[in-house]
Tab-separated table of C-alpha atoms in Angstrom:
chain	number	residue	atom	x	y	z
F	1	ASP	CA	325.110	-45.374	175.733
F	2	GLN	CA	327.708	-47.330	177.674
F	3	GLN	CA	329.580	-49.021	175.217
F	4	VAL	CA	331.291	-51.215	177.853
F	5	LYS	CA	328.905	-52.534	179.978
F	6	GLN	CA	330.209	-54.739	183.829
F	7	ASN	CA	327.076	-56.357	184.897
F	8	SER	CA	328.438	-56.981	188.713
F	9	PRO	CA	329.047	-55.005	190.588
F	10	SER	CA	330.434	-56.967	193.032
F	11	LEU	CA	332.005	-60.503	193.366
F	12	SER	CA	333.034	-62.858	196.213
F	13	VAL	CA	335.081	-65.679	196.184
F	14	GLN	CA	336.491	-67.748	198.897
F	15	GLU	CA	340.410	-68.083	198.711
F	16	GLY	CA	342.088	-70.234	196.179
F	17	ARG	CA	339.128	-70.479	193.980
F	18	ILE	CA	338.597	-68.925	190.452
F	19	SER	CA	337.284	-65.442	190.156
F	20	ILE	CA	335.737	-64.751	186.677
F	21	LEU	CA	335.236	-61.680	185.662
F	22	ASN	CA	332.721	-60.340	183.050
F	23	CYS	CA	332.624	-57.767	180.695
F	24	ASP	CA	330.585	-57.111	177.525
F	25	TYR	CA	330.225	-54.566	175.322
F	26	THR	CA	328.699	-53.334	172.103
F	27	ASN	CA	331.174	-51.776	169.646
F	28	SER	CA	332.406	-54.703	167.036
F	29	MET	CA	335.281	-52.036	165.647
F	30	PHE	CA	336.885	-52.782	169.123
F	31	ASP	CA	340.467	-54.222	168.675
F	32	TYR	CA	342.037	-53.540	171.588
F	33	PHE	CA	341.095	-54.986	176.004
F	34	LEU	CA	342.483	-54.622	178.769
F	35	TRP	CA	341.768	-54.598	182.434
F	36	TYR	CA	342.527	-52.395	185.258
F	37	LYS	CA	342.864	-53.110	188.752
F	38	LYS	CA	341.413	-50.898	191.452
F	39	TYR	CA	342.995	-50.387	195.279
F	40	PRO	CA	340.587	-47.752	197.655
F	41	ALA	CA	342.464	-44.229	196.832
F	42	GLU	CA	343.867	-45.432	194.189
F	43	GLY	CA	344.263	-45.255	190.404
F	44	PRO	CA	343.064	-47.706	188.606
F	45	THR	CA	346.601	-49.564	187.860
F	46	PHE	CA	346.769	-51.615	183.478
F	47	LEU	CA	346.162	-55.665	184.740
F	48	ILE	CA	346.379	-57.616	181.132
F	49	SER	CA	345.636	-56.780	177.757
F	50	ILE	CA	344.450	-58.635	174.650
F	51	SER	CA	343.870	-58.101	170.995
F	52	SER	CA	341.296	-59.608	169.305
F	53	ILE	CA	343.811	-61.166	166.764
F	54	LYS	CA	343.656	-63.283	169.963
F	55	ASP	CA	340.453	-65.311	171.969
F	56	LYS	CA	342.993	-65.247	175.094
F	57	ASN	CA	346.172	-64.087	176.956
F	58	GLU	CA	347.974	-65.313	180.083
F	59	ASP	CA	349.822	-63.879	182.650
F	60	GLY	CA	350.553	-65.949	185.264
F	61	ARG	CA	347.244	-66.241	187.633
F	62	PHE	CA	345.313	-63.703	184.946
F	63	THR	CA	343.590	-64.595	182.437
F	64	VAL	CA	341.963	-62.578	179.850
F	65	PHE	CA	339.294	-65.114	177.494
F	66	LEU	CA	337.640	-62.694	174.049
F	67	ASN	CA	334.927	-63.977	172.228
F	68	LYS	CA	334.129	-61.639	169.275
F	69	SER	CA	330.752	-63.304	167.787
F	70	ALA	CA	329.821	-62.345	171.959
F	71	LYS	CA	331.264	-59.033	172.000
F	72	HIS	CA	331.894	-60.465	175.545
F	73	LEU	CA	335.413	-61.084	177.204
F	74	SER	CA	336.105	-62.335	181.059
F	75	LEU	CA	338.870	-62.066	183.384
F	76	HIS	CA	339.831	-65.487	185.449
F	77	ILE	CA	341.702	-65.201	188.308
F	78	VAL	CA	342.977	-68.516	190.048
F	79	PRO	CA	344.204	-68.728	192.330
F	80	SER	CA	342.668	-65.889	193.867
F	81	GLN	CA	344.066	-64.341	196.738
F	82	PRO	CA	342.826	-61.774	199.340
F	83	GLY	CA	345.289	-59.118	197.794
F	84	ASP	CA	343.297	-59.525	194.244
F	85	SER	CA	340.411	-57.491	195.913
F	86	ALA	CA	339.815	-54.839	194.399
F	87	VAL	CA	337.973	-52.744	192.218
F	88	TYR	CA	338.512	-54.024	188.359
F	89	PHE	CA	337.745	-52.148	185.306
F	90	CYS	CA	337.408	-53.327	181.811
F	91	ALA	CA	338.316	-51.424	178.566
F	92	ALA	CA	338.214	-51.285	175.102
F	93	SER	CA	339.888	-49.147	172.294
F	94	ARG	CA	340.011	-48.925	168.613
F	95	ARG	CA	343.463	-49.190	168.550
F	96	ASN	CA	344.626	-48.376	165.463
F	97	THR	CA	341.850	-45.961	164.241
F	98	GLY	CA	340.820	-43.987	167.894
F	99	ASN	CA	342.345	-42.517	170.595
F	100	GLN	CA	339.763	-43.095	173.262
F	101	PHE	CA	339.388	-45.852	176.275
F	102	TYR	CA	336.164	-46.541	176.880
F	103	PHE	CA	335.613	-47.907	180.367
F	104	GLY	CA	333.403	-50.016	182.082
F	105	THR	CA	331.465	-49.248	185.179
F	106	GLY	CA	333.774	-51.623	187.268
F	107	THR	CA	333.418	-54.353	188.884
F	108	SER	CA	333.919	-54.808	193.515
F	109	LEU	CA	335.893	-58.621	193.769
F	110	THR	CA	336.250	-59.239	197.839
F	111	VAL	CA	338.241	-62.839	197.901
F	112	ILE	CA	337.431	-64.344	201.075
F	113	PRO	CA	340.343	-65.069	203.484
R	1	ASP	CA	359.593	-42.641	186.827
R	2	ALA	CA	357.464	-40.878	188.439
R	3	GLY	CA	353.955	-41.041	187.101
R	4	VAL	CA	351.388	-39.552	187.001
R	5	ILE	CA	351.007	-36.948	189.908
R	6	GLN	CA	347.886	-35.293	190.601
R	7	SER	CA	346.491	-32.498	192.361
R	8	PRO	CA	344.597	-31.683	195.310
R	9	ARG	CA	344.387	-35.321	196.540
R	10	HIS	CA	341.298	-33.581	198.144
R	11	GLU	CA	338.862	-31.046	197.793
R	12	VAL	CA	336.682	-29.878	200.254
R	13	THR	CA	334.450	-26.204	198.151
R	14	GLU	CA	331.274	-24.613	198.532
R	15	MET	CA	328.811	-24.994	196.016
R	16	GLY	CA	328.944	-22.158	193.380
R	17	GLN	CA	333.326	-21.342	194.419
R	18	GLU	CA	336.057	-22.533	191.589
R	19	VAL	CA	338.114	-25.669	191.924
R	20	THR	CA	340.963	-25.826	190.223
R	21	LEU	CA	342.575	-29.817	189.625
R	22	ARG	CA	346.094	-30.081	188.288
R	23	CYS	CA	347.737	-33.048	186.666
R	24	LYS	CA	352.166	-32.807	185.753
R	25	PRO	CA	352.199	-36.451	183.181
R	26	ILE	CA	354.525	-38.951	182.336
R	27	SER	CA	357.730	-37.347	180.895
R	28	GLY	CA	357.635	-38.080	176.976
R	29	HIS	CA	353.579	-39.634	177.136
R	30	ASP	CA	351.874	-37.394	174.590
R	31	TYR	CA	348.338	-38.374	174.796
R	32	LEU	CA	346.842	-37.175	178.034
R	33	PHE	CA	342.589	-37.828	179.131
R	34	TRP	CA	340.937	-36.583	182.023
R	35	TYR	CA	338.531	-39.169	183.343
R	36	ARG	CA	335.296	-38.986	185.736
R	37	GLN	CA	334.746	-42.227	188.193
R	38	THR	CA	331.260	-42.293	189.367
R	39	MET	CA	328.265	-44.806	190.634
R	40	MET	CA	326.307	-44.919	187.319
R	41	ARG	CA	329.269	-44.581	184.815
R	42	GLY	CA	332.311	-45.953	185.610
R	43	LEU	CA	335.271	-43.973	184.600
R	44	GLU	CA	333.978	-41.310	182.077
R	45	LEU	CA	336.149	-39.696	179.515
R	46	LEU	CA	336.015	-36.679	179.750
R	47	ILE	CA	338.728	-34.944	177.386
R	48	TYR	CA	341.986	-35.656	175.929
R	49	PHE	CA	345.147	-33.895	174.619
R	50	ASN	CA	347.820	-34.971	172.278
R	51	ASN	CA	351.358	-32.802	172.122
R	52	ASN	CA	348.857	-30.386	174.573
R	53	VAL	CA	346.056	-30.067	172.253
R	54	PRO	CA	342.670	-30.496	172.801
R	55	ILE	CA	341.330	-33.224	170.417
R	56	ASP	CA	338.374	-34.307	172.135
R	57	ASP	CA	335.699	-32.540	174.426
R	58	SER	CA	332.814	-33.968	174.161
R	59	GLY	CA	332.351	-35.429	176.808
R	60	MET	CA	333.067	-32.958	178.927
R	61	PRO	CA	329.442	-32.326	180.919
R	62	GLU	CA	328.580	-28.639	180.191
R	63	ASP	CA	329.974	-24.853	179.510
R	64	ARG	CA	331.131	-25.166	183.403
R	65	PHE	CA	334.301	-27.221	182.734
R	66	SER	CA	336.558	-26.580	180.904
R	67	ALA	CA	340.354	-28.185	180.691
R	68	LYS	CA	343.804	-26.157	179.511
R	69	MET	CA	347.176	-28.360	178.136
R	70	PRO	CA	349.514	-25.155	178.328
R	71	ASN	CA	352.411	-27.021	178.105
R	72	ALA	CA	353.739	-30.876	177.792
R	73	SER	CA	354.204	-31.519	181.532
R	74	PHE	CA	350.733	-30.010	182.818
R	75	SER	CA	347.107	-29.861	182.301
R	76	THR	CA	344.353	-27.954	185.193
R	77	LEU	CA	340.612	-29.220	184.784
R	78	LYS	CA	339.043	-26.254	185.843
R	79	ILE	CA	334.962	-26.634	186.890
R	80	GLN	CA	333.645	-23.109	187.464
R	81	PRO	CA	331.020	-22.190	189.302
R	82	SER	CA	330.917	-25.596	191.357
R	83	GLU	CA	327.530	-27.551	191.665
R	84	PRO	CA	327.441	-30.862	194.500
R	85	ARG	CA	326.453	-32.985	191.324
R	86	ASP	CA	330.383	-32.535	189.983
R	87	SER	CA	331.056	-34.487	193.560
R	88	ALA	CA	333.497	-36.996	192.458
R	89	VAL	CA	336.340	-38.938	191.579
R	90	TYR	CA	338.725	-37.503	188.810
R	91	PHE	CA	342.049	-39.506	187.396
R	92	CYS	CA	343.694	-37.929	184.615
R	93	ALA	CA	346.300	-40.610	182.889
R	94	SER	CA	348.853	-39.943	179.876
R	95	SER	CA	349.871	-42.367	177.349
R	96	PHE	CA	351.887	-42.408	174.325
R	97	TRP	CA	352.147	-43.413	170.176
R	98	GLU	CA	353.587	-46.209	169.777
R	99	ARG	CA	352.991	-48.540	166.403
R	100	GLY	CA	350.363	-49.940	166.527
R	101	GLY	CA	348.232	-47.957	168.665
R	102	HIS	CA	348.113	-47.140	172.815
R	103	ARG	CA	349.278	-49.940	174.164
R	104	GLU	CA	348.066	-48.710	177.958
R	105	LEU	CA	347.067	-45.965	180.263
R	106	PHE	CA	348.915	-45.094	182.891
R	107	PHE	CA	346.797	-42.922	186.001
R	108	GLY	CA	347.372	-41.009	187.803
R	109	GLU	CA	346.102	-41.735	192.099
R	110	GLY	CA	343.075	-39.382	191.083
R	111	SER	CA	341.371	-35.750	193.201
R	112	ARG	CA	338.190	-36.429	195.495
R	113	LEU	CA	336.293	-33.436	194.849
R	114	THR	CA	333.670	-33.280	197.093
R	115	VAL	CA	331.179	-30.171	196.985
R	116	LEU	CA	329.104	-29.119	199.819
C-alpha cells in the first residue's frame, strides 16, 4: 500500500503564477516530510523539508504547508518559472525512529512561458 | 565533493541475463538505499544498509534480486535472471545519521535498465 500519495500525475501552470502540488499520507506516525525535484535523466534532488512540529516552512519561492489533522501537505511555488518544470516527489519518514523514506508517485509540473 | 555515483547509466539486456548495478555512496555516509522508480509505484525502496549491513530488504521483489555492500564505498544490486518487468530506473541514495535523524537522502543519477 502506498503510504504517501500524490494524486495528480501532472500539472500545467503559466509562468509567473502559483504552482500548488499536493501530497497525502496515511501513517500518522510520520513526523518529517520532504519534497524532491527531478529533472529527466537526473537523480532526485532535495528541495525543502518540514518537521511535524511546524505547519509551514519557506525557502525563497518554495513554501511547504503541513496539515497534520488532514494528513496533507502541499508545495507552493511562487512565482513559477520555466526552470521549475520537473517531476516533484513528496516523501515522508519517522525521523527519530525509522530510517525509511516513503515516496509518492510524483507530479510532473510544466511551467508554460 | 563527488555525489553518489552509479554505473552503468544505461543497460539494455535480454531476458534471462544477469544484471549488476553499482553504486558508490558519498564518503562518510553510513546509510545506503536502493530505490526503483516505476510509473505505478513511484520511488520504491528495495533495500537499505547501515554501516554496510543490510537492515531491511523487504522491498526486494523476488529472490532474483540481491544486494551487497562489501565496504563503505561500494554496493551492488544484482538481478539474476532478469525479466522484462524489471525494466525501470534504479536509484542509489546515501545519507548519514545525525542527531535528530536523517535530514535528507542524496541520490545518484540512476541506472536505466531495459530488459528485452
